[in-house]
């Protein structure tokens, strides 16, 4: 009789222990899931941020560029702390180094590409001085080292025999921001404020009235392609 009384108690104890072990396993499983979700959230928050700006190049001053229609695309891709710059252009003077820059206003206001109405002296071309009214001044050069902010250099892209070039450069974004702020005072480097321009026609193609800057020949600085930068 005594053994028969003990048996139910023993079975009850086994059931309680079994339930406790199952509960522990369930709790551990819940903790594992929560830890996994937390790690996923942390990984997502650490994902590299990305912004893309694009522009389609339209032609300017075709009458002094042998009737060529300059075209192409500009892509600015911010990935983490890097800026990837890509320009594909065609319809340019062949076998020539072409200056190209981002233009902007000193006060940070919006820019646009100039049109024929920008030709204030009616000499048949929109020179670099006339273009600044709508496109702004030369700011960021697209050459071998954009961060140095130097305009006069020989590291701009050169076209092939068909008048095409592809330019690709990756720069440290913080370094570019710092250099730009030191030179122009902008607190924020907003690429949507810029207009892209590519320059250059053959020597002797321009009227003597075409103006230039920094003692650079006018045929080197004359804009032949323009694109308004927009955020994608």
CSV table of C-alpha atoms in Angstrom, one decimal:
chain,number,residue,atom,x,y,z
A,1,UNK,CA,0.0,0.0,0.0
A,2,UNK,CA,2.8,2.4,0.9
A,3,UNK,CA,4.5,1.7,-2.5
A,4,UNK,CA,1.3,2.4,-4.3
A,5,UNK,CA,1.0,5.8,-2.6
A,6,UNK,CA,4.5,6.7,-3.5
A,7,UNK,CA,4.1,5.9,-7.2
A,8,UNK,CA,1.6,8.6,-8.1
A,9,UNK,CA,3.8,11.2,-6.3
A,10,UNK,CA,6.9,10.0,-8.2
A,11,UNK,CA,5.0,10.2,-11.5
A,12,UNK,CA,3.9,13.7,-10.6
A,13,UNK,CA,7.5,14.7,-9.9
A,14,UNK,CA,8.6,13.4,-13.3
A,15,UNK,CA,5.9,15.4,-15.0
A,16,UNK,CA,6.8,18.6,-13.2
A,17,UNK,CA,10.5,18.1,-14.1
A,18,UNK,CA,9.6,17.4,-17.7
A,19,UNK,CA,7.5,20.5,-18.0
A,20,UNK,CA,10.3,22.6,-16.4
A,21,UNK,CA,12.9,21.3,-18.9
A,22,UNK,CA,10.5,22.0,-21.8
A,23,UNK,CA,9.9,25.5,-20.5
A,24,UNK,CA,13.7,26.1,-20.2
A,25,UNK,CA,14.2,24.9,-23.8
A,26,UNK,CA,11.4,27.1,-25.0
A,27,UNK,CA,12.9,30.1,-23.2
A,28,UNK,CA,16.3,29.4,-24.6
A,29,UNK,CA,14.8,29.1,-28.1
A,30,UNK,CA,13.0,32.4,-27.6
A,31,UNK,CA,16.3,34.1,-26.5
A,32,UNK,CA,18.1,32.6,-29.5
A,33,UNK,CA,15.5,34.1,-31.9
A,34,UNK,CA,15.6,37.5,-30.1
A,35,UNK,CA,19.4,37.6,-30.3
A,36,UNK,CA,19.3,36.6,-34.0
A,37,UNK,CA,16.7,39.4,-34.7
A,38,UNK,CA,18.9,41.9,-32.8
A,39,UNK,CA,22.0,41.0,-34.8
A,40,UNK,CA,20.0,41.4,-38.0
A,41,UNK,CA,18.8,44.8,-36.9
A,42,UNK,CA,22.3,45.8,-36.1
A,43,UNK,CA,23.6,44.6,-39.4
A,44,UNK,CA,20.9,46.5,-41.3
A,45,UNK,CA,21.7,49.7,-39.4
A,46,UNK,CA,25.4,49.3,-40.4
A,47,UNK,CA,24.6,48.8,-44.1
A,48,UNK,CA,26.4,51.2,-46.3
A,49,UNK,CA,24.2,54.2,-47.2
A,50,UNK,CA,23.8,54.9,-50.9
A,51,UNK,CA,22.7,58.0,-52.9
A,52,UNK,CA,22.7,58.3,-56.7
A,53,UNK,CA,22.7,61.5,-58.7
A,54,UNK,CA,22.3,61.5,-62.5
A,55,UNK,CA,22.3,63.9,-65.4
A,56,UNK,CA,22.0,63.7,-69.2
A,57,UNK,CA,24.3,65.8,-71.2
A,58,UNK,CA,22.8,68.2,-73.8
A,59,UNK,CA,24.7,70.1,-76.5
A,60,UNK,CA,25.9,73.7,-76.5
A,61,UNK,CA,27.6,75.9,-79.1
A,62,UNK,CA,27.3,73.3,-81.9
A,63,UNK,CA,28.0,76.0,-84.5
A,64,UNK,CA,31.6,76.2,-83.3
A,65,UNK,CA,31.9,72.4,-82.7
A,66,UNK,CA,31.6,71.5,-86.4
A,67,UNK,CA,27.9,70.9,-85.9
A,68,UNK,CA,28.5,68.0,-83.5
A,69,UNK,CA,25.8,67.1,-81.0
A,70,UNK,CA,27.5,66.5,-77.6
A,71,UNK,CA,25.7,63.9,-75.5
A,72,UNK,CA,26.3,61.5,-72.7
A,73,UNK,CA,25.6,60.8,-69.1
A,74,UNK,CA,26.9,61.8,-65.7
A,75,UNK,CA,26.5,59.6,-62.6
A,76,UNK,CA,27.5,60.5,-59.1
A,77,UNK,CA,27.2,57.6,-56.6
A,78,UNK,CA,27.7,58.0,-52.9
A,79,UNK,CA,28.4,54.7,-51.2
A,80,UNK,CA,29.4,55.0,-47.6
A,81,UNK,CA,32.3,57.5,-47.4
A,82,UNK,CA,33.2,57.3,-51.1
A,83,UNK,CA,32.0,59.3,-54.1
A,84,UNK,CA,32.1,57.4,-57.4
A,85,UNK,CA,32.1,59.7,-60.5
A,86,UNK,CA,31.4,58.4,-63.9
A,87,UNK,CA,31.0,60.5,-67.1
A,88,UNK,CA,30.4,59.1,-70.6
A,89,UNK,CA,30.5,61.7,-73.3
A,90,UNK,CA,30.5,61.8,-77.1
A,91,UNK,CA,30.3,64.3,-79.9
A,92,UNK,CA,33.4,66.2,-78.7
A,93,UNK,CA,36.4,67.5,-80.6
A,94,UNK,CA,38.6,64.4,-81.2
A,95,UNK,CA,42.0,63.8,-79.7
A,96,UNK,CA,41.7,66.7,-77.3
A,97,UNK,CA,41.8,67.1,-73.6
A,98,UNK,CA,38.5,68.4,-72.4
A,99,UNK,CA,37.9,70.3,-69.2
A,100,UNK,CA,34.9,69.2,-67.2
A,101,UNK,CA,33.5,70.5,-63.9
A,102,UNK,CA,30.6,70.8,-61.6
A,103,UNK,CA,29.4,74.4,-61.7
A,104,UNK,CA,27.4,76.1,-58.9
A,105,UNK,CA,26.4,79.4,-57.3
A,106,UNK,CA,28.5,80.8,-54.5
A,107,UNK,CA,25.4,81.3,-52.4
A,108,UNK,CA,24.2,77.7,-53.0
A,109,UNK,CA,21.1,78.6,-55.1
A,110,UNK,CA,19.9,76.4,-57.9
A,111,UNK,CA,21.6,76.3,-61.3
A,112,UNK,CA,20.5,75.6,-64.8
A,113,UNK,CA,22.1,75.0,-68.2
A,114,UNK,CA,22.5,78.2,-70.3
A,115,UNK,CA,20.6,78.6,-73.6
A,116,UNK,CA,21.1,80.8,-76.6
A,117,UNK,CA,19.6,83.8,-74.7
A,118,UNK,CA,22.8,83.7,-72.5
A,119,UNK,CA,24.8,85.1,-75.5
A,120,UNK,CA,24.7,88.7,-74.2
A,121,UNK,CA,27.1,90.2,-76.8
A,122,UNK,CA,25.4,88.5,-79.7
A,123,UNK,CA,28.6,87.0,-81.2
A,124,UNK,CA,27.0,83.6,-81.8
A,125,UNK,CA,28.5,81.7,-78.9
A,126,UNK,CA,27.8,81.3,-75.2
A,127,UNK,CA,31.2,81.6,-73.6
A,128,UNK,CA,32.2,80.6,-70.1
A,129,UNK,CA,31.6,84.1,-68.7
A,130,UNK,CA,28.1,84.3,-70.1
A,131,UNK,CA,27.3,80.7,-69.0
A,132,UNK,CA,28.0,81.5,-65.3
A,133,UNK,CA,24.8,83.6,-65.0
A,134,UNK,CA,22.7,80.4,-65.1
A,135,UNK,CA,25.2,77.6,-64.5
A,136,UNK,CA,27.4,79.2,-61.9
A,137,UNK,CA,31.1,79.3,-61.5
A,138,UNK,CA,33.6,76.4,-61.8
A,139,UNK,CA,33.7,74.5,-58.6
A,140,UNK,CA,34.6,70.8,-58.6
A,141,UNK,CA,36.9,69.6,-61.4
A,142,UNK,CA,36.6,66.2,-62.8
A,143,UNK,CA,40.2,65.3,-63.5
A,144,UNK,CA,42.8,63.0,-62.0
A,145,UNK,CA,42.4,64.4,-58.4
A,146,UNK,CA,39.1,66.2,-57.8
A,147,UNK,CA,39.8,66.7,-54.1
A,148,UNK,CA,42.7,69.1,-54.8
A,149,UNK,CA,40.2,71.5,-56.4
A,150,UNK,CA,42.7,72.7,-58.9
A,151,UNK,CA,41.2,73.9,-62.2
A,152,UNK,CA,44.3,74.3,-64.3
A,153,UNK,CA,45.8,70.9,-64.8
A,154,UNK,CA,46.7,68.4,-67.5
A,155,UNK,CA,44.8,65.4,-66.1
A,156,UNK,CA,41.4,66.0,-67.6
A,157,UNK,CA,40.1,63.2,-69.9
A,158,UNK,CA,41.2,63.1,-73.6
A,159,UNK,CA,38.8,62.1,-76.4
A,160,UNK,CA,39.6,59.3,-78.8
A,161,UNK,CA,39.6,59.7,-82.6
A,162,UNK,CA,35.8,59.6,-82.6
A,163,UNK,CA,35.4,62.3,-80.0
A,164,UNK,CA,34.4,60.1,-77.1
A,165,UNK,CA,35.7,59.7,-73.6
A,166,UNK,CA,34.8,57.8,-70.5
A,167,UNK,CA,35.9,59.2,-67.1
A,168,UNK,CA,35.8,57.3,-63.8
A,169,UNK,CA,37.1,58.4,-60.5
A,170,UNK,CA,36.5,57.4,-56.9
A,171,UNK,CA,37.2,60.0,-54.2
A,172,UNK,CA,37.0,60.2,-50.4
A,173,UNK,CA,33.8,62.1,-49.7
A,174,UNK,CA,34.9,63.6,-46.4
A,175,UNK,CA,38.0,64.9,-48.0
A,176,UNK,CA,36.0,66.5,-50.9
A,177,UNK,CA,33.5,68.0,-48.4
A,178,UNK,CA,36.4,69.5,-46.4
A,179,UNK,CA,38.2,70.9,-49.5
A,180,UNK,CA,35.0,72.3,-50.9
A,181,UNK,CA,34.0,74.0,-47.6
A,182,UNK,CA,37.5,75.6,-47.3
A,183,UNK,CA,37.2,77.0,-50.8
A,184,UNK,CA,33.5,77.9,-51.1
A,185,UNK,CA,32.2,77.9,-47.5
A,186,UNK,CA,29.2,75.6,-48.1
A,187,UNK,CA,28.3,73.7,-44.9
A,188,UNK,CA,26.7,70.9,-46.9
A,189,UNK,CA,27.8,69.5,-50.2
A,190,UNK,CA,24.5,69.1,-52.1
A,191,UNK,CA,25.1,67.7,-55.6
A,192,UNK,CA,21.6,68.5,-56.7
A,193,UNK,CA,22.6,72.2,-56.7
A,194,UNK,CA,25.2,71.7,-59.4
A,195,UNK,CA,25.3,71.8,-63.2
A,196,UNK,CA,27.9,69.7,-65.1
A,197,UNK,CA,29.7,71.3,-68.0
A,198,UNK,CA,32.3,69.9,-70.5
A,199,UNK,CA,34.4,72.3,-72.5
A,200,UNK,CA,36.6,72.7,-75.6
A,201,UNK,CA,36.6,73.1,-79.4
A,202,UNK,CA,39.4,73.2,-81.9
A,203,UNK,CA,41.7,76.2,-81.9
A,204,UNK,CA,40.6,79.0,-84.2
A,205,UNK,CA,36.9,78.0,-84.1
A,206,UNK,CA,35.7,81.0,-82.0
A,207,UNK,CA,35.2,84.6,-82.7
A,208,UNK,CA,37.7,87.0,-81.1
A,209,UNK,CA,34.9,88.3,-78.8
A,210,UNK,CA,34.6,85.0,-76.9
A,211,UNK,CA,35.8,85.5,-73.4
A,212,UNK,CA,37.6,83.1,-71.1
A,213,UNK,CA,39.0,82.9,-67.5
A,214,UNK,CA,42.4,82.4,-65.8
A,215,UNK,CA,44.3,83.2,-68.9
A,216,UNK,CA,43.2,79.9,-70.5
A,217,UNK,CA,42.4,80.1,-74.2
A,218,UNK,CA,38.7,80.6,-75.0
A,219,UNK,CA,38.6,77.5,-77.2
A,220,UNK,CA,39.6,75.4,-74.2
A,221,UNK,CA,36.9,76.9,-71.8
A,222,UNK,CA,34.0,77.3,-74.2
A,223,UNK,CA,31.1,75.0,-72.9
A,224,UNK,CA,30.0,72.4,-75.5
A,225,UNK,CA,27.9,70.2,-73.2
A,226,UNK,CA,25.8,70.7,-70.1
A,227,UNK,CA,23.7,68.7,-67.7
A,228,UNK,CA,21.6,69.5,-64.6
A,229,UNK,CA,22.4,67.2,-61.7
A,230,UNK,CA,19.4,65.6,-60.1
A,231,UNK,CA,19.0,63.1,-57.2
A,232,UNK,CA,17.6,59.8,-58.2
